[in-house]
Structures are given as C-alpha cells and as structure tokens.
C-alpha cells in the first residue's frame, strides 16, 4: 500500500501562448476527498485531462499509487482503477440507462471485443447494484438522453463506479444543478466514496459544495498550486481571496478579517 | 425476443417454399434480395452501429465477387473453396486498409475508403488477363443441381440466413454494445476503457467479410463479375438500402434491400431511363422520409 | 542510374519533358477548374458534391448543342463558352435552392445520397436529351493549330487552356481575397455560425458559391468538349479525378485545389509516359499516400 493514491510531480503544459500548467505538484492520500479550486483559466481542466490521460504533459510525471501513468491513454487508466466524469454531462445518449452501465462493466471485465456472447443480461446484478447505489433503480430501460439533468449526473456516477475505481476524478460534478441539489449530490458522492474506500479528486466552482465535503483543498492559479490545506485555512487565506475577488476585493476581505478579529477580542 | 426468433423461422420457411411456383426470373430477383440484404446489414454494422460512413464500401462486395470469379474462371478452382476464399480476401484487404482508415473519423474516414475503392477499381479494370478488364469475368457456372436457379436459390438462402443470424448475434454482443457506445460518445467510451480504434477496426473487418460473401453470392447468381461492381457509383447502393430501411434497427437494412431490389426490378422493366427515376426517388425519400421506411412507420404508430 | 534511364527513357529527352510538362499543365488547369468548385462548395457547406462531374458533363453537352458538329468560328466558340458557364451557374443555383439546401443539417449519408441523386438523374437526362451515342465537336479552325513554345511544338488549344485556366484562377483569387464578398466566403468557410450571428445572409452565399462551382465545372466541360469524347459516362471519370485533386490538395482549400491539380496534371502526363499500361493508377496511389500521411490533404484545414 503506497503512501499516496495520486502524485503529480512537476507537470508542465503549454498551449498557444498560455502556460496552462506551470510546475504543478500534488500529493493525494488514499481515501482523501480532495477539491481543486481556482478561477477560470487557472488550469483545472488541463490538470484533470493530464491526470486522466486525455492530454500528454510537456514535462513531469503522474503516479497512481506507485505506478507511473504519465501519458497513458484513458482506456488503460480505466482498467487499472481510475475513473473520471466530465464537466458537460457525459453519458451515452443513444443507449438505455442499463446499457450505459453495462458497457462500462463489460469493459471492466475485458468483454468489449466479445462478438459471440450476448450482452442482454450480462452482469445484470452488478449493473442493478450500481444503479441502486446512485439512486436510479427503476429507470433501466429508459433512454439515457431522456433523463433529467440530475439523473444523468447520477448515471454518470454509476458508470464511473463500474470499474470499482480506487481513484475517482470528478470534473465539476455539480455543474448545471440547481443550488439545492448540489450539496445533496456531493454528499451522496462523499458517502459512496467513504463506503467503498475511493479516493476522490474533484474540481468545483461552488464554494459551499467544496466546504461541505472536502478534506483538503488545492487552489490553482495561473497553472500553479498556490496554496493547499484544510478548508478553514483556505477560506481565510488572503492570497486566495485576492485571486477570487481581485485586488480591491482582497483589501475588503482583509478589512473584514481584521474587523472580525477585533470583534472577537472585544 | 421469442417473437423475433419465431418470425425469423417463419420467414425462412416461407422463403424455402417460395421458388416452387416462381419463374426463373423471379427466383433470381429473390436471390438478389437476399444477397443485397446481407450486403446492407453488413454495411449497417458500420453505419448504424458504429457511426462510420464508408463512401467506398462496394470495394468489399467487388473484391468478394472478383475473388470468386478469378479463382473459378481464371485459376480453375472448385466453387466451394472459391466461395470460402472470397470473404477472406475481402476482409484481409479491409484489415490492411482498415488500419489506416479507422484512425480517421467522419468525412476523412469516408474519403479514404473511397480512395481505396478507386485504386482497386483502377487496378482491376486494367488487368485484362487476370480480371477481364472492361469485360469482367463470365462463365462462373456451378456444375450439377446446385448450378440451377433453384439450386443457387437454396444455397443463397442457407448462406444468407446463417450470415444474418451471425451478424444479429454480433450486433447484440458486448462488442456490438461497445461499438454503439463509441458511436454515441467517443470520449466517454475511451474513459470507460474501450479501445475505440480496435473496435472500429474489428467492425470494419467483420462488415467487409460479409460484404465479400454477398459479392461472391451475387457472382454465383449472375454467373459473372462486372467491373461496375467496383465502380465508385456502386458504393451508393448499400447507403441507399440502409437509409431506405432505417439504420437504427437490425431489420431496417433488410427491408431497405428488398424495397431497393423490387424498385430496381420494376423500374428497369418499365423504362430504360431507370437511373433517373431512381435518382428522383432517392432524393424524394431522403427529403420526405428521413427515418427510412421502418422509422416512417414507427412514427406513424406513435 | 542506367537502369532508371532504360526504364524511363524520357528522362534524357528534354523535348519530351517540356512537352509533357505543358500537357500536364493544360490537364492540370482543367482539373483545377473542376476541383476548385468542388472544394469551395465543400469548404462552405461541408457537402462533398458527388454530382460535380455531372455538372461538367452538362457543360460539355451544352457546348455540343451550341456548336454542333460543324466547324465553328471563333465567335460562336467563345459564345458557347459563355453559354455553358452561365447555363451551369443557373443549373447549380436551381439545384441548390430546390434540393440541396434542405439537407445541410441532415446526416452526412443523406447529403451523399442527394448529390448522388443528381448523378443518376443527369446521367439519364443527357441520354434522353442528346441520345446515347458519343459526340464530339471540332475546334474553330483558327485555334486548331500548333505553336512553338520553348523550342517545342505544342497544340495551340492546349496552350490556350493553360492561359484560360490561369486567368480564371487569378479571377477567383481576386474574388476570394480582394473583395468584400470573398472575405465573407472565406469567413463562412472558417466559421459559419459566427457569420450568421453577425446577420450575414449566409444562405445566399451558399447558393452563389454552389452556382459558381457549377459554372466552373460547366466551363471546364465546355473547354474539354473539343478534345474529349462526350458521352453519358463522362461524369464518372471527371468526378474521380476531381476527387483525387481535392483529396490531395485539401478539401475546402482554394490554394490546395491549385496545388493538387497541378500535381495530378503532371503525375498524369508523366505517368502515361512511364507506365502506359497502369497510368491511371498513378493518381490514386498518390492520393492514398497523401491521405494516409496527411488526412486533411496537403493544404487542408483540421476540422
């Protein structure tokens, strides 16, 4: 058992005049629920894409437990236990809900090239268990495209769990949801992750969501990890406030902090 | 499911009795329907299931026919090994060019398959000694009772029924599901561990195999191989049949093929300008019935 | 080295080389006329017009209608060229407005079938109107001559073809790169949604471009009419050649169409010299190689 579930060392990526990743370093412990936040353009998606094999870094390495997975294609990563979801809901719209999960379970069991078996009832118990876990028990036959946005997100989660992952990468998991739904949704993920011992790394814009569940927060800014730590520490960090609220906002926040201190003392 | 199997068995039974009252001409029409049904279903494995539109699919039909013709007529092979070799050659060619084609998607995939078809056509049309050049190959006669129209009918029925059954199973296999998944969403497929290029390549090889079978059967039925079968214009035929019948159901292309053959037979009988009528019909169908015949009627029911 | 010269004897013969280069240029210019239209149409509407050869063929038949089998004078001949160009512009616009514009948002298979429908209809229509026998038209006597170019005897008409082709190429270039309208066309090729959002009448641009593409094909057909056998199967070979050119040059690229056409023209000319038996295979091998190594063609854009 390695010390870390995921380690990122010195990752660089350059795109058309922008250094999207500028010496990114990350170390996530097994079972951790890690949030990666940062303003738009900070490089969160780039980092995610490099970890999940959709992008090759210019320099640097990615380690999954002790294995160097730098630059490996996504389908290989799925097989060794890394799953990811996408910002824009990514499901198989043309397939039924059950088929969505089945295709992932079949793939996990290396059956995707089996031409003579029949997929109809394949791994049905496992698929149903997954659907039940995310709260979609009765929608098997429905076309995935017909589901509500929230249900599609649940389906996406079920599919991501199909390979019994050790690491789950969630790209803006609550994007597009109504505010009330978001906390409930991320709490469900948190609960499942704890239950199954999955390490989770997720990106998020909504701070309430982040503070509700994150063990540790990494703040990205202009391709670098600016600061890292427990939620309370990050919330009060002046640099973080500055990058989110701009220079003026940072001053205002500092003033608010100072006021809070004097108020507490008094 | 049971309904489908019962339906299929019934259909085969009906088809088995069909030649008895029919003239040779209509027996030949039925044979063409069966051959083309296989051709269309094979093509639809790529289009409907895999989302790959090959502009040059007739290559494999033609290669199957030419393999049969060359082996039988030029090299004196027996009909059975020639028929067995035909799909193997077609799928071998597909395996090689498929390696290059499946790295591309969309229009570029289509174009490359089209390019290889034109190349194949050029080679065959210039090989007079081997392939009969402009004239094609003739005299593909099968000796004995099998060579009669009824004999060819039953052989074709047996082979097409078997091949369609295999293709149906392949379509509903885990491979078929993975194929449909990558058609639906390539990135997601990659993310769940599917080797998309390999899936596409395999689909390409399988589809070409069965296209080769249908080409060989057509060669047997017409006792000839025509260079037109490799002409780029021939590649429109499987597309027409698949679209006509609807690409989203296994049975769609079968219906499309039957309708196409009937149309072609009837119209060719009516006028020598049947191409023009066909052209008008094709445009009409595309504009008026975008879901194909199967889709058109399904929509009506809902 | 000697083996090479033995296999390709023309390598040591400068007269032959010059003549073939010029023949290749003439061929290339005609190919350019057809291929540029095909490429422009694709660049804008993302439709591969498989009926483009049919448009060429109609141009050739129109030439026959105007000129007939009698030896024409120069005025008639030039009038015929204009008639074919304008006539095909009209045909193109009509086809685009009546049929093609309905399927711009349809699946690719549908688009393919619609342009294919044009192929089928045109093939029989010319047979119906002009009969199945092959036709030919003579050149105006004043052009039916040879000239001396670079110390080589060369048919005057072919030299004229090169000149006309170059002139049209320049005109198109000017249109696309030096007029406001051309800017719109090139912008629409790159990003039509944006143009629509800016309130530009993109539909009209599509129609006009299709008409222009058809007109170019028609002109090529009319120009080819005196030196080719006009029959109902003419469109098939032309489409094949045009396709090779745009595949090599890059779909949607105007400079690519020129480069591709010139390349294929030369490949044809020297291919016939070097491998007379299998010369028609040469352009296809070239195309396959280019598409494998660079799927978008030599100068095409990545989608």
JSON list of C-alpha atoms in Angstrom, two decimals, chain C residues 57 60-61 123 126-127 131-135 228-235:
[
{"chain": "C", "resi": 57, "resn": "UNK", "atom": "CA", "xyz": [-20.73, 16.76, -68.33]},
{"chain": "C", "resi": 60, "resn": "UNK", "atom": "CA", "xyz": [-19.78, 19.57, -72.41]},
{"chain": "C", "resi": 61, "resn": "UNK", "atom": "CA", "xyz": [-23.20, 18.66, -73.78]},
{"chain": "C", "resi": 123, "resn": "UNK", "atom": "CA", "xyz": [-26.66, 10.58, -66.44]},
{"chain": "C", "resi": 126, "resn": "UNK", "atom": "CA", "xyz": [-28.30, 13.68, -71.10]},
{"chain": "C", "resi": 127, "resn": "UNK", "atom": "CA", "xyz": [-29.08, 10.36, -72.72]},
{"chain": "C", "resi": 131, "resn": "UNK", "atom": "CA", "xyz": [-29.11, 10.35, -77.19]},
{"chain": "C", "resi": 132, "resn": "UNK", "atom": "CA", "xyz": [-26.66, 7.71, -76.05]},
{"chain": "C", "resi": 133, "resn": "UNK", "atom": "CA", "xyz": [-24.18, 7.99, -78.91]},
{"chain": "C", "resi": 134, "resn": "UNK", "atom": "CA", "xyz": [-20.89, 9.68, -78.21]},
{"chain": "C", "resi": 135, "resn": "UNK", "atom": "CA", "xyz": [-20.49, 13.15, -79.56]},
{"chain": "C", "resi": 228, "resn": "UNK", "atom": "CA", "xyz": [-12.78, 14.63, -75.48]},
{"chain": "C", "resi": 229, "resn": "UNK", "atom": "CA", "xyz": [-15.47, 12.15, -76.39]},
{"chain": "C", "resi": 230, "resn": "UNK", "atom": "CA", "xyz": [-18.77, 13.38, -74.98]},
{"chain": "C", "resi": 231, "resn": "UNK", "atom": "CA", "xyz": [-20.89, 10.55, -73.64]},
{"chain": "C", "resi": 232, "resn": "UNK", "atom": "CA", "xyz": [-23.23, 9.78, -70.72]},
{"chain": "C", "resi": 233, "resn": "UNK", "atom": "CA", "xyz": [-20.42, 8.20, -68.73]},
{"chain": "C", "resi": 234, "resn": "UNK", "atom": "CA", "xyz": [-18.22, 11.28, -68.87]},
{"chain": "C", "resi": 235, "resn": "UNK", "atom": "CA", "xyz": [-19.15, 12.49, -65.42]}
]
